[in-house]
Structure formats: structure tokens, C-alpha cells
Short mmCIF file of C-alpha atoms in Angstrom, two decimals:
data_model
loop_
_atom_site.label_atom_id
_atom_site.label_comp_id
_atom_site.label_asym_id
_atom_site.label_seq_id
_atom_site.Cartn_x
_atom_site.Cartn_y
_atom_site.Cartn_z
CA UNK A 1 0.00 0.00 0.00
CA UNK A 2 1.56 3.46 -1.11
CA UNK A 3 2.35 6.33 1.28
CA UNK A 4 -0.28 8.57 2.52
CA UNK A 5 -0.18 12.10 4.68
CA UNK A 6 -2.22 10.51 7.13
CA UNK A 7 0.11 8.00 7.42
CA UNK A 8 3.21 9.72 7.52
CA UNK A 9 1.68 12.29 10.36
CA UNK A 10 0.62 9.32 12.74
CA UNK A 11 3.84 7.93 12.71
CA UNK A 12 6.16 11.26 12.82
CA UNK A 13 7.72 11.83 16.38
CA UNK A 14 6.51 7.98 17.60
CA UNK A 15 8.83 6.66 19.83
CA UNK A 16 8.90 2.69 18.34
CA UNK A 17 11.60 -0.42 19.75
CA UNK A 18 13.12 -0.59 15.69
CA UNK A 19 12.87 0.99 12.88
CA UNK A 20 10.53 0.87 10.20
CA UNK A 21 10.10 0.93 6.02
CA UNK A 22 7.24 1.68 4.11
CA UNK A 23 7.29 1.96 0.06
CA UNK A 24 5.72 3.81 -1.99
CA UNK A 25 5.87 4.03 -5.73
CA UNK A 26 9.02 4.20 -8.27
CA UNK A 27 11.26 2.75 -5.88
CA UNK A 28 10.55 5.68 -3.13
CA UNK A 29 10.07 4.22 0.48
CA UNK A 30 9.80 6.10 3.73
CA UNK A 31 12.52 4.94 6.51
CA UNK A 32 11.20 5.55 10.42
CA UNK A 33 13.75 5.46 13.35
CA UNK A 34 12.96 4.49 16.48
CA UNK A 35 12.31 8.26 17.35
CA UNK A 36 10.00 9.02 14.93
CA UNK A 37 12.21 10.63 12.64
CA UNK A 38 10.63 10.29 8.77
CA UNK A 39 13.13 9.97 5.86
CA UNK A 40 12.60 10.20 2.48
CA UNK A 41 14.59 7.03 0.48
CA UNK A 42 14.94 5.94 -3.04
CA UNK A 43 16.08 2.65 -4.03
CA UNK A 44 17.75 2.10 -7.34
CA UNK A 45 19.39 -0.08 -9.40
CA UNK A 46 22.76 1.72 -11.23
CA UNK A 47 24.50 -0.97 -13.01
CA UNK A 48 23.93 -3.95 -11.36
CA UNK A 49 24.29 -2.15 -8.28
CA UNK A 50 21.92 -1.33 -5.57
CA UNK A 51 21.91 1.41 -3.97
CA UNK A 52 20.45 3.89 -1.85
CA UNK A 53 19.72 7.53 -1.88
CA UNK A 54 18.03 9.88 1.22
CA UNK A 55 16.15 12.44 -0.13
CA UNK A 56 14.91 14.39 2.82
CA UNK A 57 12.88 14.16 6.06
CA UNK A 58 9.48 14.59 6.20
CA UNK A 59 7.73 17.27 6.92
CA UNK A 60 10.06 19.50 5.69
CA UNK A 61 10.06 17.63 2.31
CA UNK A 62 6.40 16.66 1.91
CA UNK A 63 5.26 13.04 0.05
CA UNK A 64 4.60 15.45 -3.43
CA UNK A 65 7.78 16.98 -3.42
CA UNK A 66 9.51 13.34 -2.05
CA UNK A 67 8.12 12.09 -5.52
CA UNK A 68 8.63 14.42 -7.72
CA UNK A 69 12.18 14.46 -6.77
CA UNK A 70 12.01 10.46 -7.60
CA UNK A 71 11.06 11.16 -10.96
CA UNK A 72 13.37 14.20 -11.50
CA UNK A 73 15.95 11.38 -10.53
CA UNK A 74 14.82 8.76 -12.55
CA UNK A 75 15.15 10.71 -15.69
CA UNK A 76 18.73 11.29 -14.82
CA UNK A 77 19.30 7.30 -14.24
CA UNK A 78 17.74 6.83 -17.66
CA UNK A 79 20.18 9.50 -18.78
CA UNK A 80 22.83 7.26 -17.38
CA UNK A 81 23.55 9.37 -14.70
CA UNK A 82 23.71 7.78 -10.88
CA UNK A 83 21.20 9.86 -8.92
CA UNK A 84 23.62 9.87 -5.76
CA UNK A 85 26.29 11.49 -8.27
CA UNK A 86 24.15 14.09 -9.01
CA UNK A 87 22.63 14.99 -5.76
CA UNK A 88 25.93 15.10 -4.66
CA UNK A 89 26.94 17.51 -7.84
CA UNK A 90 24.31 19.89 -7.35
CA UNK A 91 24.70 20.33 -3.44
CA UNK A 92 28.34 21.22 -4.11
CA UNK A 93 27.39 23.65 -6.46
CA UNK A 94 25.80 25.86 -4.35
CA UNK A 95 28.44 25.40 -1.43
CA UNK A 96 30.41 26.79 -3.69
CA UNK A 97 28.11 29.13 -5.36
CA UNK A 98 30.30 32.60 -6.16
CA UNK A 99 28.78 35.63 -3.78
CA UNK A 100 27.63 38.84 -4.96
CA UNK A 101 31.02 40.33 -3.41
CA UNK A 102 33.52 37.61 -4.90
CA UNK A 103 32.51 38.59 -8.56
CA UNK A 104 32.50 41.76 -7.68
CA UNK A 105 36.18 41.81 -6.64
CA UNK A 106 36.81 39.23 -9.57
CA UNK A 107 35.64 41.68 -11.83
CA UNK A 108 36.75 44.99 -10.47
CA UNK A 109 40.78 42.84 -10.45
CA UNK A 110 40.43 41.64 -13.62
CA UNK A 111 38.79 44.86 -15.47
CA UNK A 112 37.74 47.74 -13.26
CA UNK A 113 41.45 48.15 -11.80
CA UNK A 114 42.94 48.57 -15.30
CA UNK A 115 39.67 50.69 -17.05
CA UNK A 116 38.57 53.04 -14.55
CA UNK A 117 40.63 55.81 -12.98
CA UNK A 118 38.25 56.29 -10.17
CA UNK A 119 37.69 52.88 -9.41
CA UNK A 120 38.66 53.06 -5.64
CA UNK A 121 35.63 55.13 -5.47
CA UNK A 122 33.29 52.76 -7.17
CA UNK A 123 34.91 50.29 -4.60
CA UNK A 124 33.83 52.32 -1.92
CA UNK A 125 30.45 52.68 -2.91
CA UNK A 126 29.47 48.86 -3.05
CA UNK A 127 31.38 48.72 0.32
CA UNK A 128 28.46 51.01 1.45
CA UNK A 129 25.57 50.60 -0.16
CA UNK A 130 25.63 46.95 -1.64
CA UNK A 131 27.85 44.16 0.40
CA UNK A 132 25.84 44.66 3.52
CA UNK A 133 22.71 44.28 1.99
CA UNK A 134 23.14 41.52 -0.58
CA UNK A 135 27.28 41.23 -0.77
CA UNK A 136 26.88 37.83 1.08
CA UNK A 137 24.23 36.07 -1.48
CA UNK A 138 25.13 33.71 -4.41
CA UNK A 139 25.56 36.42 -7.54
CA UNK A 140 22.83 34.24 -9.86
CA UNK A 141 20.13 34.17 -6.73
CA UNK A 142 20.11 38.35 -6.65
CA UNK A 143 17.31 39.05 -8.36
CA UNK A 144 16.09 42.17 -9.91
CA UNK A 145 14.12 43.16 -7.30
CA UNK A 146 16.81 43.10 -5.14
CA UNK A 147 18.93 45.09 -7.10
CA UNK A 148 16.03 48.28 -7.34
CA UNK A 149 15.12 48.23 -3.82
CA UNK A 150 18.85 50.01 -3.68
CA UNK A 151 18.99 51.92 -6.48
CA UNK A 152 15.42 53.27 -6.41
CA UNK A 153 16.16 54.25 -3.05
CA UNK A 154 19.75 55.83 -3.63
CA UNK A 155 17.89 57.66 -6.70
CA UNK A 156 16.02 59.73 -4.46
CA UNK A 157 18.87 60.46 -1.73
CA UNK A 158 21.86 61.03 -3.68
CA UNK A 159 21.27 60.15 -7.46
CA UNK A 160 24.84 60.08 -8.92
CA UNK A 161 25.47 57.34 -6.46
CA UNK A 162 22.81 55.42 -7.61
CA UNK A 163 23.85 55.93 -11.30
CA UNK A 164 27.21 55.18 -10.43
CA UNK A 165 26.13 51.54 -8.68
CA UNK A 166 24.03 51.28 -11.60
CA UNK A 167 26.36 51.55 -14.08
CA UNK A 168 29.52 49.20 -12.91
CA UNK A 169 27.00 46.82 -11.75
CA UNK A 170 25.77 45.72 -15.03
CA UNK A 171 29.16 45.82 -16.99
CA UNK A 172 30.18 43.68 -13.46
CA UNK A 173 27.11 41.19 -14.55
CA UNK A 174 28.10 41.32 -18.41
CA UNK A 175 31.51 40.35 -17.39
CA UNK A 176 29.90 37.39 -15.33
CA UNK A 177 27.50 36.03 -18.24
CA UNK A 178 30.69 36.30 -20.23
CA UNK A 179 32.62 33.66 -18.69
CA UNK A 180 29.83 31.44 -17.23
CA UNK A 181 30.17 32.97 -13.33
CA UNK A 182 26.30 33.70 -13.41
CA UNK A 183 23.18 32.42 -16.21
CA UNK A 184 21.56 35.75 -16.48
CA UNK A 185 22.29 39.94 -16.01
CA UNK A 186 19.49 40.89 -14.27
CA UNK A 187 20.03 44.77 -14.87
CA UNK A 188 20.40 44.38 -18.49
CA UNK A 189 17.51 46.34 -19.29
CA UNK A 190 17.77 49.00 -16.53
CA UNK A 191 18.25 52.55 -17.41
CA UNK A 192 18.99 55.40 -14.79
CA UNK A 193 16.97 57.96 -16.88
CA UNK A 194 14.19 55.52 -17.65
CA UNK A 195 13.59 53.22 -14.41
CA UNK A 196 15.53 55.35 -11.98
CA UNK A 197 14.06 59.08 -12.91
CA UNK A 198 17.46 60.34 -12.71
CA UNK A 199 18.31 63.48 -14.91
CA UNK A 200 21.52 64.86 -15.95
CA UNK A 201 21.18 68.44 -15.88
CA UNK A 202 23.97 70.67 -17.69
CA UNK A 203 25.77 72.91 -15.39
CA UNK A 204 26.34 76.01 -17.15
CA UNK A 205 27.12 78.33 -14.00
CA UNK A 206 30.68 79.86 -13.61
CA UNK A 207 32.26 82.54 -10.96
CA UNK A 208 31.86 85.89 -11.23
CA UNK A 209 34.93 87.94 -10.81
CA UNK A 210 33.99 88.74 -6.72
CA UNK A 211 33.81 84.95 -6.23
CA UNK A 212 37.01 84.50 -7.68
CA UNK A 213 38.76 87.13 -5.56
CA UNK A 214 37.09 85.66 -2.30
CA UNK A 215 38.12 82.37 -3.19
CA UNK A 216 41.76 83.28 -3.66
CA UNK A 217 41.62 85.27 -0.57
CA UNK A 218 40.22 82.24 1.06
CA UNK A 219 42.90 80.04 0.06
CA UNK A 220 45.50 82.54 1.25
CA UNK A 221 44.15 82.68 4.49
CA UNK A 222 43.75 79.00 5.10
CA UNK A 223 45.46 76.38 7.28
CA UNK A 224 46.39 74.27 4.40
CA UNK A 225 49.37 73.58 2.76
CA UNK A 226 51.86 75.54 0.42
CA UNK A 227 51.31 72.86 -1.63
CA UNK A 228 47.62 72.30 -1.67
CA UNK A 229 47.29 76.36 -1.87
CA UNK A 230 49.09 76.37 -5.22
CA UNK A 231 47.22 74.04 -6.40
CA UNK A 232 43.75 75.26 -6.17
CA UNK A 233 45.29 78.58 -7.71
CA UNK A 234 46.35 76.59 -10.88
CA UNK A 235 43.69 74.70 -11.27
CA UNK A 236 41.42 77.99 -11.02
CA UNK A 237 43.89 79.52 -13.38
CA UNK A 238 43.95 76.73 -15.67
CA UNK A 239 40.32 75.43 -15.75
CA UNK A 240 41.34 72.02 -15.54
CA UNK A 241 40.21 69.05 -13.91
CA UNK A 242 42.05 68.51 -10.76
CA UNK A 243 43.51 64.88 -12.09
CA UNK A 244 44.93 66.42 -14.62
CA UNK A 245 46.86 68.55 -12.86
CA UNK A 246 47.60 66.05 -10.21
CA UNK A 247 49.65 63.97 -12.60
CA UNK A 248 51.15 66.51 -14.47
CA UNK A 249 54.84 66.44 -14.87
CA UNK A 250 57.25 69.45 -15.58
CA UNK A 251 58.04 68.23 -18.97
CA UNK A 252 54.42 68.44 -20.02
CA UNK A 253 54.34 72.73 -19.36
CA UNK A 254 56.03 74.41 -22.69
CA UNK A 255 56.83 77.95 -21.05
CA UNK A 256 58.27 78.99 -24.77
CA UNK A 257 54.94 77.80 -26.84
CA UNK A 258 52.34 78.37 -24.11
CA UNK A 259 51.22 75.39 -24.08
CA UNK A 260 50.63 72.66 -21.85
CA UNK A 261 50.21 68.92 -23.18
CA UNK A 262 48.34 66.60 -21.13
CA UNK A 263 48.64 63.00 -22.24
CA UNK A 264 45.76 60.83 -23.01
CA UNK A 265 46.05 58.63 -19.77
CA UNK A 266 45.93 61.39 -18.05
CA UNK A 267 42.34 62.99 -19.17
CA UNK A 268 39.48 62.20 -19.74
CA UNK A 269 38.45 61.17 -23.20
CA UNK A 270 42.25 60.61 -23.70
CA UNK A 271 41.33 56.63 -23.87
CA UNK A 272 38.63 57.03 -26.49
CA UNK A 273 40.58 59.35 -28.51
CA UNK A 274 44.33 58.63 -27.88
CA UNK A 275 45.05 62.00 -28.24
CA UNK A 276 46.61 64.51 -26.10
CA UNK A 277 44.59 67.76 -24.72
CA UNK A 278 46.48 71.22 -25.49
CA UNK A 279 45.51 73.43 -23.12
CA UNK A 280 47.03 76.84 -23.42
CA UNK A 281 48.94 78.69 -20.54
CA UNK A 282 48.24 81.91 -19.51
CA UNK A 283 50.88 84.70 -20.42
CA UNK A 284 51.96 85.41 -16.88
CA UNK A 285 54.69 84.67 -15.16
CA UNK A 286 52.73 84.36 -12.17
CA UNK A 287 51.51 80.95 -13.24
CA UNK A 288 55.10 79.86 -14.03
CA UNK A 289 56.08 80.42 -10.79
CA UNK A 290 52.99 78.53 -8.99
CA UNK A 291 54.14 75.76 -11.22
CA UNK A 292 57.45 76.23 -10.50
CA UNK A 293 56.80 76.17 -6.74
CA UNK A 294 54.49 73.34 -7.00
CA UNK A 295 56.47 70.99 -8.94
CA UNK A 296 59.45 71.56 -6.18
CA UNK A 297 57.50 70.87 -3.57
CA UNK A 298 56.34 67.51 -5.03
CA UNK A 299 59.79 66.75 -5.44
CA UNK A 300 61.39 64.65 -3.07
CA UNK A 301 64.16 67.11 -0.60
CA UNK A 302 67.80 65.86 -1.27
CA UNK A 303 70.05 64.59 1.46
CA UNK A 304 71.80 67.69 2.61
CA UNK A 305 75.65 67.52 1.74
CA UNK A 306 78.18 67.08 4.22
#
């Protein structure tokens, strides 16, 4: 007589002097221990071996799911496959299932490191926003859902953020589906302008001639450094981006042709275009000398001779 609920209820948790075996159909049989414990066995034949395979315990696994699993298993026996192989296959697969945070740093070794100049920043925001809430999880169980419950939420706080997240998450999920880490890229189809409402307005503001005087005043009466004080002159005198000054070198500034040659590693579109950026240098000595001055200070001080 098969396996019934009713059955399997009255005899879960019965304390009985041995234990006892009841089949059911396709080779599944339920195993009782003396203590009432319920487990879910299938007997098989692989080869002309016999052999045995638990399943689960009841009620966690209930009798539909017990068989279903049977026949899930059968079809892999009739596959040629031993069903104790492949349990044992698919539970190491996800003990070993990559986290959210190991493909992360996979992919920002690999790609991020060498691609992105700012990429200690985009570092630091999945140290704060992402790992704590889903850094832990296996990278193919994060769903989408998942994944908008902290963008939509950054969106409204602090949108660049979000965009940011956004952004190096999916090429960190294309890099994934690339070399068989994950099945899918959930974010494929996520846009910050479209799903996240976040608009890129054009900044077309500059100072006014007062706000540049207060700001140089400002600088000359602050407690920072020679060093840092010349450079927020130059970079107000120069317009420039503060990386590009920050890896400038001396033999980049032509004092002769006014010009100042910034390689393409060292701005921005300088990858897509491989192309330096000429910038032109103002006609006054004064910005000689800040460079001057701020090039010596980088420089390392010489052991004083004796």
C-alpha cells in the first residue's frame, strides 16, 4: 500500500523499539527510526548495483515533493547518470556558489582596476551601499528586485550614487554572463533615466569675478598647505580638472609655446581618442612660478651635503 499524509503524520515523532520501512511508488520508500524521525529514500538499481539515496525528512520535504524528486531522478538514471552522483553535484554547487562580493572583486581585479581611474571610489560605494545588503548572497540568486530596492532608493537620496552603482554593476554582470560565473544579467535592461528618474542636468554656472577674488583670498588665508594652496590657484587659473593637474609632470608645461600637453592617460576622453589635450597657458609669469613652486615641492628634498 503506497504512502499517505495521514500515514506519515501518525507515525512522525513515535517513539517505536526498531525501525521501520514503508514503500511507496518508483522505488521511493519512507525509513522511520525508532524516534519518529521520517526519511525520504529511493532505491535504485545503477548498473547492477543497488543502492540507496536519502532524499529528505518529512515534513520539511512533503510526500509530493519526495516524488517528484524520484522522478526528477529517474530521468537522470535513464540519462545514465547515478542519482547519488548528481545529488551530490548539485549540493556542491551551491556550497560553492560565487557571492555577490567575490565577482565583484573578480571583476573589479580583472577589469575595473585597469579601465577606470576612479575605481577606488566605485569600490567604496558597493562597500556602502551593496555588500551589507546583498554582498553575502550567491551572484545568480540576486534578483532584480533586489537590485532596485537600492537603487530606487539611492535615486532619491543622492542620485549620482545610484547611477554610479548602476552603471559598474551591469558591466560587473556582463563580465559574469561572459565567462559562465552567473546564467543571467538581471540589470540588463535598466536605465537610470528611464527606471531610476534620474536626470543629468547641464551645469552652465561659472564665478563671477567677486567669487574668484574671495576664493583666492580664502585660500590665502587658510590652514592648508603651500602645496595644496598652489594648487587650487592653478587649477582655477587653468580650468582644468584637478587629475589632470595632479599627474602633471614638468616636462608636459612648454613655457616657450604656451602650451601645456596633457597625455591621453591622463584625461578624460584621452582613452577614447588617444590624443593629447592642449591646453594653453596663460601669459603670466605668475603661473610659471605657482608651477614652479608646486612641482618643487612635489619633489622629493635631497640629502643635505656634508
Amino acid at each position: 500500500m503506497a504512502l499517505t499524509q495521514s500515514w506519515l503524520k501518525a507515525q512522525y515523532r513515535k517513539v517505536r523499539t526498531k525501525e521501520l520501512v514503508k514503500a511507496d511508488r518508483d522505488g521511493l520508500s519512507a525509513r522511520v527510526s525508532p524516534k519518529g524521525k521520517i526519511t525520504f529514500t529511493m532505491r535504485y538499481y545503477y548498473g547492477e548495483t543497488r543502492k540507496r539515496l536519502d532524499i529528505g525528512s518529512y515534513p520539511l520535504l512533503t510526500l509530493k515533493e519526495a516524488r517528484e524528486e524520484v522522478t526528477r531522478l529517474r530521468k537522470q538514471l535513464e540519462q545514465g547518470h547515478d542519482p547519488k552522483v548528481v545529488c551530490r553535484l548539485e549540493k556542491q554547487a551551491i556550497m560553492t556558489a560565487s557571492s555577490l562580493t567575490a565577482l565583484f572583486e573578480l571583476w573589479y581585479d580583472a577589469y575595473c582596476v585597469k579601465n577606470k581611474k576612479r575605481h577606488h571610489e566605485i569600490k567604496r560605494s558597493f562597500e556602502i551601499h551593496v555588500f551589507p545588503r546583498i554582498g553575502d548572497l550567491p551572484a545568480e540568486k540576486v534578483t532584480l528586485h533586489e537590485w532596485l530596492d537600492i537603487l530606487e532608493k539611492l535615486a532619491q537620496t543622492t542620485p549620482a550614487i545610484s547611477e554610479r552603482i548602476l552603471v559598474n554593476a551591469k558591466q560587473m554582470l556582463k563580465y559574469g554572463v561572459k565567462r559562465k560565473l552567473i546564467p543571467s544579467n538581471p540589470l540588463a535592461d535598466t536605465f537610470a533615466k528611464e527606471d531610476l528618474q534620474i536626470q543629468k542636468r547641464s551645469v552652465d554656472r561659472s564665478l563671477s569675478d567677486e567669487e574668484i577674488q574671495m576664493l583666492w583670498l580664502a585660500v590665502d588665508h587658510s590652514r592648508i598647505t603651500p602645496k595644496n594652496k598652489l594648487f587650487v590657484k592653478l587649477c582655477l587659473i587653468y580650468g582644468c580638472r584637478n587629475g589632470e593637474l595632479r599627474q602633471s609632470k614638468k616636462e608636459h608645461f612648454d613655457f616657450d609655446k604656451k602650451v601645456w600637453t596633457i597625455p591621453p592617460e591622463n584625461h578624460k576622453l584621452g582613452k577614447k581618442s588617444n590624443k593629447p589635450l592642449l591646453r594653453p597657458i596663460v601669459p603670466d609669469p605668475v603661473s610659471r612660478y605657482f608651477c614652479d613652486s608646486l612641482f618643487w615641492a612635489s619633489e622629493p628634498k635631497q640629502a643635505a651635503k656634508t
